[in-house]
mmCIF file of N, CA and C in Angstrom:
data_model
loop_
_atom_site.group_PDB
_atom_site.id
_atom_site.type_symbol
_atom_site.label_atom_id
_atom_site.label_comp_id
_atom_site.label_asym_id
_atom_site.label_seq_id
_atom_site.Cartn_x
_atom_site.Cartn_y
_atom_site.Cartn_z
ATOM 1 N N GLN A 245 233.500 -88.639 62.262
ATOM 2 C CA GLN A 245 233.408 -87.490 61.290
ATOM 3 C C GLN A 245 233.555 -86.214 62.099
ATOM 4 N N VAL A 246 234.282 -85.311 61.417
ATOM 5 C CA VAL A 246 234.480 -84.077 61.893
ATOM 6 C C VAL A 246 233.259 -83.179 62.114
ATOM 7 N N GLN A 247 233.160 -82.439 63.320
ATOM 8 C CA GLN A 247 232.161 -81.588 63.536
ATOM 9 C C GLN A 247 232.783 -80.034 63.476
ATOM 10 N N LEU A 248 231.932 -79.142 63.009
ATOM 11 C CA LEU A 248 232.337 -77.681 62.921
ATOM 12 C C LEU A 248 231.561 -76.803 63.681
ATOM 13 N N GLU A 249 232.223 -75.876 64.262
ATOM 14 C CA GLU A 249 231.471 -74.833 65.114
ATOM 15 C C GLU A 249 231.840 -73.577 64.742
ATOM 16 N N GLU A 250 231.019 -72.604 64.026
ATOM 17 C CA GLU A 250 231.574 -71.281 63.773
ATOM 18 C C GLU A 250 231.031 -70.421 64.975
ATOM 19 N N SER A 251 231.720 -69.324 64.924
ATOM 20 C CA SER A 251 231.508 -68.199 65.832
ATOM 21 C C SER A 251 232.024 -66.776 65.137
ATOM 22 N N GLY A 252 231.636 -65.736 65.660
ATOM 23 C CA GLY A 252 232.186 -64.573 65.315
ATOM 24 C C GLY A 252 231.267 -63.589 64.491
ATOM 25 N N GLY A 253 230.114 -64.175 64.072
ATOM 26 C CA GLY A 253 229.154 -63.326 63.295
ATOM 27 C C GLY A 253 228.564 -62.259 64.265
ATOM 28 N N GLY A 254 227.788 -61.507 63.464
ATOM 29 C CA GLY A 254 227.148 -60.251 64.080
ATOM 30 C C GLY A 254 226.695 -59.196 63.169
ATOM 31 N N LEU A 255 226.440 -58.112 63.803
ATOM 32 C CA LEU A 255 226.131 -56.785 63.142
ATOM 33 C C LEU A 255 227.219 -55.838 63.109
ATOM 34 N N VAL A 256 227.565 -55.375 61.880
ATOM 35 C CA VAL A 256 228.582 -54.477 61.922
ATOM 36 C C VAL A 256 228.229 -53.287 60.846
ATOM 37 N N GLN A 257 228.810 -52.017 61.175
ATOM 38 C CA GLN A 257 228.456 -51.109 60.135
ATOM 39 C C GLN A 257 229.377 -51.167 59.002
ATOM 40 N N PRO A 258 228.745 -50.598 57.844
ATOM 41 C CA PRO A 258 229.599 -50.490 56.686
ATOM 42 C C PRO A 258 230.955 -50.024 56.871
ATOM 43 N N GLY A 259 231.899 -50.735 56.264
ATOM 44 C CA GLY A 259 233.419 -50.302 56.537
ATOM 45 C C GLY A 259 233.963 -51.053 57.744
ATOM 46 N N GLY A 260 233.180 -51.756 58.456
ATOM 47 C CA GLY A 260 233.715 -52.364 59.636
ATOM 48 C C GLY A 260 234.294 -53.660 59.470
ATOM 49 N N SER A 261 234.742 -54.275 60.555
ATOM 50 C CA SER A 261 235.448 -55.603 60.422
ATOM 51 C C SER A 261 234.788 -56.646 61.347
ATOM 52 N N LEU A 262 234.892 -57.907 60.896
ATOM 53 C CA LEU A 262 234.567 -59.010 61.747
ATOM 54 C C LEU A 262 235.510 -60.114 61.613
ATOM 55 N N ARG A 263 235.664 -61.058 62.510
ATOM 56 C CA ARG A 263 236.394 -62.209 62.429
ATOM 57 C C ARG A 263 235.641 -63.495 62.794
ATOM 58 N N LEU A 264 235.646 -64.255 61.720
ATOM 59 C CA LEU A 264 234.848 -65.477 61.897
ATOM 60 C C LEU A 264 235.842 -66.649 62.354
ATOM 61 N N SER A 265 235.462 -67.355 63.155
ATOM 62 C CA SER A 265 236.201 -68.599 63.627
ATOM 63 C C SER A 265 235.483 -69.943 63.409
ATOM 64 N N CYS A 266 236.113 -70.866 63.063
ATOM 65 C CA CYS A 266 235.517 -72.294 62.891
ATOM 66 C C CYS A 266 236.501 -73.207 63.659
ATOM 67 N N THR A 267 236.016 -73.874 64.733
ATOM 68 C CA THR A 267 236.822 -75.008 65.240
ATOM 69 C C THR A 267 236.253 -76.479 64.888
ATOM 70 N N THR A 268 237.263 -77.153 64.872
ATOM 71 C CA THR A 268 236.742 -78.616 64.552
ATOM 72 C C THR A 268 236.928 -79.496 65.773
ATOM 73 N N SER A 269 236.099 -80.708 65.703
ATOM 74 C CA SER A 269 236.195 -81.576 66.795
ATOM 75 C C SER A 269 235.685 -82.857 66.184
ATOM 76 N N GLY A 270 235.903 -83.883 66.865
ATOM 77 C CA GLY A 270 235.396 -85.348 66.576
ATOM 78 C C GLY A 270 236.176 -86.143 65.638
ATOM 79 N N SER A 271 237.330 -85.597 65.155
ATOM 80 C CA SER A 271 238.144 -86.354 64.171
ATOM 81 C C SER A 271 239.605 -85.918 64.344
ATOM 82 N N THR A 272 240.490 -86.825 64.214
ATOM 83 C CA THR A 272 241.841 -86.498 64.130
ATOM 84 C C THR A 272 242.484 -86.462 62.731
ATOM 85 N N THR A 273 241.573 -86.812 61.771
ATOM 86 C CA THR A 273 242.078 -86.788 60.415
ATOM 87 C C THR A 273 242.487 -85.481 59.965
ATOM 88 N N GLN A 274 243.528 -85.384 59.235
ATOM 89 C CA GLN A 274 244.095 -84.134 58.550
ATOM 90 C C GLN A 274 243.070 -83.712 57.542
ATOM 91 N N LEU A 275 242.625 -82.442 57.436
ATOM 92 C CA LEU A 275 241.581 -81.934 56.704
ATOM 93 C C LEU A 275 242.383 -81.323 55.383
ATOM 94 N N TYR A 276 242.010 -81.899 54.248
ATOM 95 C CA TYR A 276 242.834 -81.395 53.108
ATOM 96 C C TYR A 276 242.258 -79.916 52.825
ATOM 97 N N TYR A 277 241.106 -79.725 52.936
ATOM 98 C CA TYR A 277 240.558 -78.321 52.567
ATOM 99 C C TYR A 277 239.700 -77.811 53.784
ATOM 100 N N MET A 278 239.817 -76.597 53.919
ATOM 101 C CA MET A 278 239.093 -75.758 55.025
ATOM 102 C C MET A 278 238.699 -74.389 54.244
ATOM 103 N N GLY A 279 237.529 -74.027 54.405
ATOM 104 C CA GLY A 279 237.153 -72.802 53.697
ATOM 105 C C GLY A 279 235.772 -72.259 54.523
ATOM 106 N N TRP A 280 235.393 -71.134 53.690
ATOM 107 C CA TRP A 280 234.123 -70.449 54.034
ATOM 108 C C TRP A 280 233.382 -70.143 52.831
ATOM 109 N N TYR A 281 232.028 -70.367 53.011
ATOM 110 C CA TYR A 281 231.097 -70.174 51.928
ATOM 111 C C TYR A 281 230.064 -69.224 52.567
ATOM 112 N N ARG A 282 229.239 -68.450 51.759
ATOM 113 C CA ARG A 282 228.213 -67.678 52.311
ATOM 114 C C ARG A 282 227.057 -67.878 51.321
ATOM 115 N N GLN A 283 225.866 -67.607 51.969
ATOM 116 C CA GLN A 283 224.541 -67.714 51.213
ATOM 117 C C GLN A 283 223.666 -66.595 51.789
ATOM 118 N N ALA A 284 223.336 -65.670 50.849
ATOM 119 C CA ALA A 284 222.257 -64.696 51.014
ATOM 120 C C ALA A 284 220.988 -65.202 50.720
ATOM 121 N N PRO A 285 219.874 -64.609 51.265
ATOM 122 C CA PRO A 285 218.493 -65.144 51.057
ATOM 123 C C PRO A 285 218.220 -65.163 49.538
ATOM 124 N N GLY A 286 217.780 -66.322 49.107
ATOM 125 C CA GLY A 286 217.317 -66.438 47.602
ATOM 126 C C GLY A 286 218.541 -66.704 46.658
ATOM 127 N N LYS A 287 219.722 -66.776 47.238
ATOM 128 C CA LYS A 287 221.054 -66.918 46.509
ATOM 129 C C LYS A 287 221.648 -68.237 46.738
ATOM 130 N N GLN A 288 222.512 -68.725 45.765
ATOM 131 C CA GLN A 288 223.215 -69.893 46.006
ATOM 132 C C GLN A 288 224.283 -69.773 47.135
ATOM 133 N N ARG A 289 224.695 -70.899 47.653
ATOM 134 C CA ARG A 289 225.820 -70.800 48.561
ATOM 135 C C ARG A 289 227.089 -70.983 47.753
ATOM 136 N N LEU A 290 228.034 -69.966 47.871
ATOM 137 C CA LEU A 290 229.160 -69.807 47.069
ATOM 138 C C LEU A 290 230.324 -69.757 48.072
ATOM 139 N N GLN A 291 231.430 -70.284 47.565
ATOM 140 C CA GLN A 291 232.636 -70.156 48.239
ATOM 141 C C GLN A 291 233.144 -68.726 48.335
ATOM 142 N N VAL A 292 233.655 -68.255 49.578
ATOM 143 C CA VAL A 292 234.209 -66.894 49.729
ATOM 144 C C VAL A 292 235.669 -67.093 49.712
ATOM 145 N N ALA A 293 236.132 -67.994 50.436
ATOM 146 C CA ALA A 293 237.670 -68.288 50.472
ATOM 147 C C ALA A 293 237.872 -69.634 50.957
ATOM 148 N N GLY A 294 239.078 -70.167 50.473
ATOM 149 C CA GLY A 294 239.379 -71.590 50.781
ATOM 150 C C GLY A 294 240.776 -71.785 50.768
ATOM 151 N N MET A 295 241.169 -72.725 51.379
ATOM 152 C CA MET A 295 242.657 -72.997 51.766
ATOM 153 C C MET A 295 242.929 -74.479 51.794
ATOM 154 N N THR A 296 243.689 -75.113 50.898
ATOM 155 C CA THR A 296 244.081 -76.540 51.060
ATOM 156 C C THR A 296 245.176 -76.642 52.064
ATOM 157 N N ILE A 297 245.582 -77.779 52.404
ATOM 158 C CA ILE A 297 246.565 -78.108 53.339
ATOM 159 C C ILE A 297 247.985 -77.695 52.707
ATOM 160 N N ASP A 298 248.143 -77.855 51.468
ATOM 161 C CA ASP A 298 249.324 -77.727 50.677
ATOM 162 C C ASP A 298 249.387 -76.652 49.794
ATOM 163 N N GLY A 299 248.386 -75.660 49.764
ATOM 164 C CA GLY A 299 248.329 -74.716 48.671
ATOM 165 C C GLY A 299 248.151 -73.259 49.276
ATOM 166 N N SER A 300 248.102 -72.371 48.488
ATOM 167 C CA SER A 300 247.800 -70.961 48.773
ATOM 168 C C SER A 300 246.231 -70.777 48.907
ATOM 169 N N PRO A 301 246.029 -69.664 49.644
ATOM 170 C CA PRO A 301 244.465 -69.439 49.737
ATOM 171 C C PRO A 301 243.975 -68.962 48.293
ATOM 172 N N ASN A 302 242.704 -69.119 48.141
ATOM 173 C CA ASN A 302 241.938 -68.539 47.035
ATOM 174 C C ASN A 302 240.711 -67.893 47.519
ATOM 175 N N TYR A 303 240.370 -66.803 46.739
ATOM 176 C CA TYR A 303 239.262 -65.945 47.232
ATOM 177 C C TYR A 303 238.261 -65.593 45.998
ATOM 178 N N GLU A 304 237.038 -65.486 46.394
ATOM 179 C CA GLU A 304 236.037 -64.984 45.564
ATOM 180 C C GLU A 304 236.476 -63.613 45.112
ATOM 181 N N TYR A 305 236.267 -63.198 43.930
ATOM 182 C CA TYR A 305 236.786 -61.923 43.492
ATOM 183 C C TYR A 305 236.380 -60.745 44.293
ATOM 184 N N SER A 306 235.128 -60.719 44.711
ATOM 185 C CA SER A 306 234.565 -59.463 45.274
ATOM 186 C C SER A 306 235.213 -59.222 46.752
ATOM 187 N N VAL A 307 235.842 -60.273 47.410
ATOM 188 C CA VAL A 307 236.226 -60.166 48.698
ATOM 189 C C VAL A 307 237.883 -60.174 48.639
ATOM 190 N N LYS A 308 238.457 -60.425 47.433
ATOM 191 C CA LYS A 308 239.852 -60.352 47.538
ATOM 192 C C LYS A 308 240.367 -58.880 47.969
ATOM 193 N N ASP A 309 241.355 -58.888 48.788
ATOM 194 C CA ASP A 309 241.960 -57.727 49.294
ATOM 195 C C ASP A 309 241.299 -57.161 50.515
ATOM 196 N N ARG A 310 240.088 -57.662 50.786
ATOM 197 C CA ARG A 310 239.274 -57.394 51.934
ATOM 198 C C ARG A 310 239.179 -58.383 53.047
ATOM 199 N N PHE A 311 239.093 -59.602 52.594
ATOM 200 C CA PHE A 311 239.089 -60.858 53.453
ATOM 201 C C PHE A 311 240.364 -61.560 53.513
ATOM 202 N N THR A 312 240.693 -62.154 54.598
ATOM 203 C CA THR A 312 241.805 -62.981 54.695
ATOM 204 C C THR A 312 241.530 -64.356 55.393
ATOM 205 N N ILE A 313 241.862 -65.365 54.750
ATOM 206 C CA ILE A 313 241.693 -66.749 55.367
ATOM 207 C C ILE A 313 242.901 -67.163 56.028
ATOM 208 N N SER A 314 242.743 -67.852 57.118
ATOM 209 C CA SER A 314 243.957 -68.602 57.704
ATOM 210 C C SER A 314 243.518 -69.758 58.491
ATOM 211 N N ARG A 315 244.412 -70.802 58.596
ATOM 212 C CA ARG A 315 244.161 -71.960 59.301
ATOM 213 C C ARG A 315 245.067 -72.414 60.301
ATOM 214 N N ASP A 316 244.632 -73.133 61.293
ATOM 215 C CA ASP A 316 245.534 -73.658 62.339
ATOM 216 C C ASP A 316 245.591 -75.053 62.106
ATOM 217 N N GLY A 317 246.382 -75.562 61.231
ATOM 218 C CA GLY A 317 246.459 -76.970 60.899
ATOM 219 C C GLY A 317 244.994 -77.399 60.431
ATOM 220 N N SER A 318 244.539 -78.377 61.158
ATOM 221 C CA SER A 318 243.094 -78.852 60.928
ATOM 222 C C SER A 318 242.216 -78.595 62.088
ATOM 223 N N LYS A 319 242.740 -77.750 63.122
ATOM 224 C CA LYS A 319 242.071 -77.548 64.323
ATOM 225 C C LYS A 319 241.112 -76.349 64.075
ATOM 226 N N ALA A 320 241.410 -75.500 63.185
ATOM 227 C CA ALA A 320 240.568 -74.219 63.046
ATOM 228 C C ALA A 320 240.820 -73.468 61.815
ATOM 229 N N VAL A 321 239.811 -72.755 61.405
ATOM 230 C CA VAL A 321 239.969 -71.907 60.208
ATOM 231 C C VAL A 321 239.324 -70.568 60.563
ATOM 232 N N TYR A 322 239.930 -69.503 60.096
ATOM 233 C CA TYR A 322 239.429 -68.258 60.461
ATOM 234 C C TYR A 322 239.162 -67.370 59.117
ATOM 235 N N LEU A 323 238.379 -66.258 59.232
ATOM 236 C CA LEU A 323 238.041 -65.508 58.138
ATOM 237 C C LEU A 323 237.997 -64.066 58.832
ATOM 238 N N GLN A 324 239.182 -63.292 58.344
ATOM 239 C CA GLN A 324 239.172 -61.892 58.764
ATOM 240 C C GLN A 324 238.501 -61.141 57.773
ATOM 241 N N MET A 325 237.574 -60.473 58.111
ATOM 242 C CA MET A 325 236.702 -59.629 57.027
ATOM 243 C C MET A 325 236.939 -58.163 57.495
ATOM 244 N N THR A 326 237.324 -57.290 56.502
ATOM 245 C CA THR A 326 237.434 -55.927 56.737
ATOM 246 C C THR A 326 236.735 -55.262 55.485
ATOM 247 N N SER A 327 236.564 -53.887 55.732
ATOM 248 C CA SER A 327 235.789 -52.935 54.771
ATOM 249 C C SER A 327 234.545 -53.734 54.424
ATOM 250 N N LEU A 328 233.748 -54.193 55.243
ATOM 251 C CA LEU A 328 232.519 -54.797 55.043
ATOM 252 C C LEU A 328 231.539 -53.894 54.275
ATOM 253 N N LYS A 329 230.826 -54.423 53.208
ATOM 254 C CA LYS A 329 229.892 -53.766 52.324
ATOM 255 C C LYS A 329 228.502 -54.212 52.545
ATOM 256 N N ALA A 330 227.708 -53.566 51.747
ATOM 257 C CA ALA A 330 226.321 -53.793 51.812
ATOM 258 C C ALA A 330 226.089 -55.295 51.078
ATOM 259 N N GLU A 331 226.822 -55.521 50.230
ATOM 260 C CA GLU A 331 226.654 -57.024 49.505
ATOM 261 C C GLU A 331 227.255 -58.036 50.231
ATOM 262 N N ASP A 332 227.822 -57.845 51.404
ATOM 263 C CA ASP A 332 228.554 -59.000 52.162
ATOM 264 C C ASP A 332 227.540 -59.669 53.201
ATOM 265 N N PRO A 333 226.377 -59.042 53.487
ATOM 266 C CA PRO A 333 225.558 -59.826 54.625
ATOM 267 C C PRO A 333 225.191 -61.260 53.941
ATOM 268 N N ALA A 334 225.269 -62.152 54.846
ATOM 269 C CA ALA A 334 224.771 -63.588 54.481
ATOM 270 C C ALA A 334 225.034 -64.339 55.642
ATOM 271 N N VAL A 335 224.568 -65.574 55.566
ATOM 272 C CA VAL A 335 225.005 -66.655 56.556
ATOM 273 C C VAL A 335 226.344 -67.255 56.075
ATOM 274 N N TYR A 336 227.261 -67.313 56.979
ATOM 275 C CA TYR A 336 228.484 -67.643 56.479
ATOM 276 C C TYR A 336 228.820 -69.119 57.081
ATOM 277 N N TYR A 337 229.305 -70.049 56.187
ATOM 278 C CA TYR A 337 229.324 -71.503 56.561
ATOM 279 C C TYR A 337 230.771 -71.863 56.475
ATOM 280 N N CYS A 338 231.235 -72.541 57.547
ATOM 281 C CA CYS A 338 232.470 -73.135 57.522
ATOM 282 C C CYS A 338 232.348 -74.479 56.654
ATOM 283 N N ALA A 339 233.323 -74.943 55.940
ATOM 284 C CA ALA A 339 233.312 -76.101 55.129
ATOM 285 C C ALA A 339 234.630 -76.726 55.214
ATOM 286 N N THR A 340 234.671 -77.956 55.238
ATOM 287 C CA THR A 340 236.005 -78.883 55.248
ATOM 288 C C THR A 340 235.801 -80.093 54.354
ATOM 289 N N LYS A 341 236.893 -80.593 53.860
ATOM 290 C CA LYS A 341 236.962 -81.773 53.040
ATOM 291 C C LYS A 341 238.182 -82.497 53.527
ATOM 292 N N GLU A 342 238.012 -83.848 53.735
ATOM 293 C CA GLU A 342 239.121 -84.630 54.161
ATOM 294 C C GLU A 342 240.187 -84.868 52.891
ATOM 295 N N THR A 343 239.528 -85.016 51.733
ATOM 296 C CA THR A 343 240.242 -85.309 50.660
ATOM 297 C C THR A 343 239.770 -84.337 49.423
ATOM 298 N N TRP A 344 240.445 -84.245 48.306
ATOM 299 C CA TRP A 344 240.011 -83.399 47.258
ATOM 300 C C TRP A 344 238.761 -83.722 46.714
ATOM 301 N N THR A 345 238.625 -85.114 46.613
ATOM 302 C CA THR A 345 237.390 -85.535 46.002
ATOM 303 C C THR A 345 236.234 -86.019 46.930
ATOM 304 N N GLY A 346 236.401 -85.858 48.248
ATOM 305 C CA GLY A 346 235.646 -86.175 49.271
ATOM 306 C C GLY A 346 234.388 -85.176 49.430
ATOM 307 N N PRO A 347 233.494 -85.442 50.250
ATOM 308 C CA PRO A 347 232.280 -84.629 50.438
ATOM 309 C C PRO A 347 232.566 -83.622 51.226
ATOM 310 N N ILE A 348 231.831 -82.518 51.234
ATOM 311 C CA ILE A 348 231.995 -81.324 52.158
ATOM 312 C C ILE A 348 231.252 -81.490 53.471
ATOM 313 N N THR A 349 231.905 -81.262 54.509
ATOM 314 C CA THR A 349 231.355 -81.248 55.798
ATOM 315 C C THR A 349 230.968 -79.726 56.076
ATOM 316 N N TRP A 350 229.743 -79.431 56.529
ATOM 317 C CA TRP A 350 229.362 -78.081 56.633
ATOM 318 C C TRP A 350 229.140 -77.788 58.261
ATOM 319 N N GLY A 351 229.416 -76.547 58.627
ATOM 320 C CA GLY A 351 229.057 -75.974 59.932
ATOM 321 C C GLY A 351 227.655 -75.601 59.880
ATOM 322 N N ARG A 352 227.225 -75.081 60.897
ATOM 323 C CA ARG A 352 225.707 -74.680 60.855
ATOM 324 C C ARG A 352 225.480 -73.261 60.510
ATOM 325 N N GLY A 353 226.480 -72.528 60.294
ATOM 326 C CA GLY A 353 226.462 -71.169 59.700
ATOM 327 C C GLY A 353 226.448 -70.169 60.935
ATOM 328 N N THR A 354 226.910 -68.884 60.523
ATOM 329 C CA THR A 354 226.754 -67.721 61.438
ATOM 330 C C THR A 354 226.461 -66.614 60.606
ATOM 331 N N GLN A 355 225.560 -65.858 61.182
ATOM 332 C CA GLN A 355 224.932 -64.552 60.395
ATOM 333 C C GLN A 355 225.815 -63.451 60.392
ATOM 334 N N VAL A 356 225.986 -62.877 59.347
ATOM 335 C CA VAL A 356 226.783 -61.622 59.404
ATOM 336 C C VAL A 356 225.842 -60.582 58.633
ATOM 337 N N THR A 357 225.674 -59.375 59.396
ATOM 338 C CA THR A 357 224.770 -58.367 58.958
ATOM 339 C C THR A 357 225.520 -57.112 58.832
ATOM 340 N N VAL A 358 225.429 -56.358 57.778
ATOM 341 C CA VAL A 358 226.139 -55.131 57.616
ATOM 342 C C VAL A 358 225.057 -53.952 57.421
ATOM 343 N N SER A 359 224.977 -53.159 58.487
ATOM 344 C CA SER A 359 223.998 -52.102 58.434
ATOM 345 C C SER A 359 224.413 -51.013 59.322
ATOM 346 N N SER A 360 223.991 -49.644 58.893
ATOM 347 C CA SER A 360 224.264 -48.563 59.665
ATOM 348 C C SER A 360 222.979 -48.193 60.573
#
């Protein structure tokens, strides 16, 4: 089974940028889906951005034009976040699926804090 390790979270001022990285290990299976979710305290975990192996990226409406997802095959997935806002702080989780109907594998999460 694939393991995921996120990095790149931290504290940033409003309007700042961060780049999250998620690297995979433990499996050579091609991953159909790779993406990022976030969960703020007391809220649901929701997809921020996702990308399938054969499709275009898709974004949650509030981050479109500010965040960019990219992937390096099935080895890694990245989330470039710019113009960070007060509503962006959350724990950001890397997520992958081997097939469209298969279960999600989660990373442990990385905290993003936006504060002046």
